[in-house]
């Protein structure tokens, strides 16, 4: 049985592109102070995904990468 999908931080955004990623297992941060603070605290680089909701290749990357729980970890 599949577990119900859980929303991540992007569920509160207004951008159609960001909202399409709200169920990804990736724990996304919208661009802002929280993302910058987390990066500094963990001494990790920021992975920035830029796209738009009608972009074919953005959907391909979401399906092949961002929906994969192993990659999300």
mmCIF file of C-alpha atoms in Angstrom:
data_model
loop_
_atom_site.group_PDB
_atom_site.id
_atom_site.type_symbol
_atom_site.label_atom_id
_atom_site.label_comp_id
_atom_site.label_asym_id
_atom_site.label_seq_id
_atom_site.Cartn_x
_atom_site.Cartn_y
_atom_site.Cartn_z
ATOM 1 C CA UNK A 1 0.000 0.000 0.000
ATOM 2 C CA UNK A 2 1.333 3.451 -0.877
ATOM 3 C CA UNK A 3 1.736 6.027 1.848
ATOM 4 C CA UNK A 4 -0.233 9.241 1.400
ATOM 5 C CA UNK A 5 1.826 12.015 -0.106
ATOM 6 C CA UNK A 6 3.004 14.647 2.338
ATOM 7 C CA UNK A 7 3.395 18.263 1.407
ATOM 8 C CA UNK A 8 6.703 20.060 1.844
ATOM 9 C CA UNK A 9 7.424 23.768 2.465
ATOM 10 C CA UNK A 10 6.431 24.725 -1.077
ATOM 11 C CA UNK A 11 2.748 24.046 -0.317
ATOM 12 C CA UNK A 12 2.487 27.611 1.045
ATOM 13 C CA UNK A 13 3.857 29.283 -2.097
ATOM 14 C CA UNK A 14 1.851 31.025 -4.840
ATOM 15 C CA UNK A 15 4.068 30.233 -7.844
ATOM 16 C CA UNK A 16 2.599 27.481 -10.072
ATOM 17 C CA UNK A 17 6.130 26.117 -10.598
ATOM 18 C CA UNK A 18 6.812 25.862 -6.872
ATOM 19 C CA UNK A 19 3.382 24.402 -6.151
ATOM 20 C CA UNK A 20 3.949 21.579 -8.627
ATOM 21 C CA UNK A 21 6.831 20.451 -6.370
ATOM 22 C CA UNK A 22 4.881 20.544 -3.093
ATOM 23 C CA UNK A 23 4.584 16.734 -2.943
ATOM 24 C CA UNK A 24 8.205 15.957 -3.825
ATOM 25 C CA UNK A 25 10.076 14.054 -1.107
ATOM 26 C CA UNK A 26 12.821 16.683 -1.510
ATOM 27 C CA UNK A 27 12.602 19.042 1.450
ATOM 28 C CA UNK A 28 12.647 22.191 -0.650
ATOM 29 C CA UNK A 29 13.038 25.664 0.782
ATOM 30 C CA UNK A 30 11.643 28.605 -1.166
ATOM 31 C CA UNK A 31 14.299 31.225 -1.882
ATOM 32 C CA UNK A 32 14.704 33.419 1.156
ATOM 33 C CA UNK A 33 16.343 33.874 4.525
ATOM 34 C CA UNK A 34 15.343 30.414 5.822
ATOM 35 C CA UNK A 35 17.132 28.723 2.911
ATOM 36 C CA UNK A 36 20.213 30.903 3.336
ATOM 37 C CA UNK A 37 20.322 30.315 7.100
ATOM 38 C CA UNK A 38 19.992 26.531 6.656
ATOM 39 C CA UNK A 39 22.834 26.554 4.126
ATOM 40 C CA UNK A 40 25.087 28.520 6.480
ATOM 41 C CA UNK A 41 24.224 26.396 9.541
ATOM 42 C CA UNK A 42 24.943 23.123 7.737
ATOM 43 C CA UNK A 43 27.839 24.517 5.695
ATOM 44 C CA UNK A 44 26.238 23.153 2.521
ATOM 45 C CA UNK A 45 25.839 24.720 -0.915
ATOM 46 C CA UNK A 46 22.409 25.700 -2.194
ATOM 47 C CA UNK A 47 20.908 23.573 -4.956
ATOM 48 C CA UNK A 48 18.802 26.037 -6.925
ATOM 49 C CA UNK A 49 16.104 24.745 -9.254
ATOM 50 C CA UNK A 50 14.795 27.332 -11.703
ATOM 51 C CA UNK A 51 11.933 26.610 -14.057
ATOM 52 C CA UNK A 52 8.355 27.323 -14.971
ATOM 53 C CA UNK A 53 5.215 25.217 -14.778
ATOM 54 C CA UNK A 54 4.805 24.649 -18.542
ATOM 55 C CA UNK A 55 8.425 23.575 -19.128
ATOM 56 C CA UNK A 56 8.592 20.015 -20.511
ATOM 57 C CA UNK A 57 12.137 19.361 -19.285
ATOM 58 C CA UNK A 58 11.270 20.692 -15.827
ATOM 59 C CA UNK A 59 8.574 17.998 -15.593
ATOM 60 C CA UNK A 60 11.020 15.348 -16.814
ATOM 61 C CA UNK A 61 13.584 16.357 -14.181
ATOM 62 C CA UNK A 62 10.913 16.362 -11.480
ATOM 63 C CA UNK A 63 9.796 12.848 -12.416
ATOM 64 C CA UNK A 64 13.293 11.403 -12.886
ATOM 65 C CA UNK A 65 14.966 13.109 -9.931
ATOM 66 C CA UNK A 66 12.828 15.083 -7.510
ATOM 67 C CA UNK A 67 10.182 12.350 -7.043
ATOM 68 C CA UNK A 68 12.848 9.775 -6.149
ATOM 69 C CA UNK A 69 13.125 9.299 -2.377
ATOM 70 C CA UNK A 70 16.713 8.073 -2.657
ATOM 71 C CA UNK A 71 17.751 11.267 -4.410
ATOM 72 C CA UNK A 72 15.748 13.333 -1.920
ATOM 73 C CA UNK A 73 17.800 11.910 0.940
#
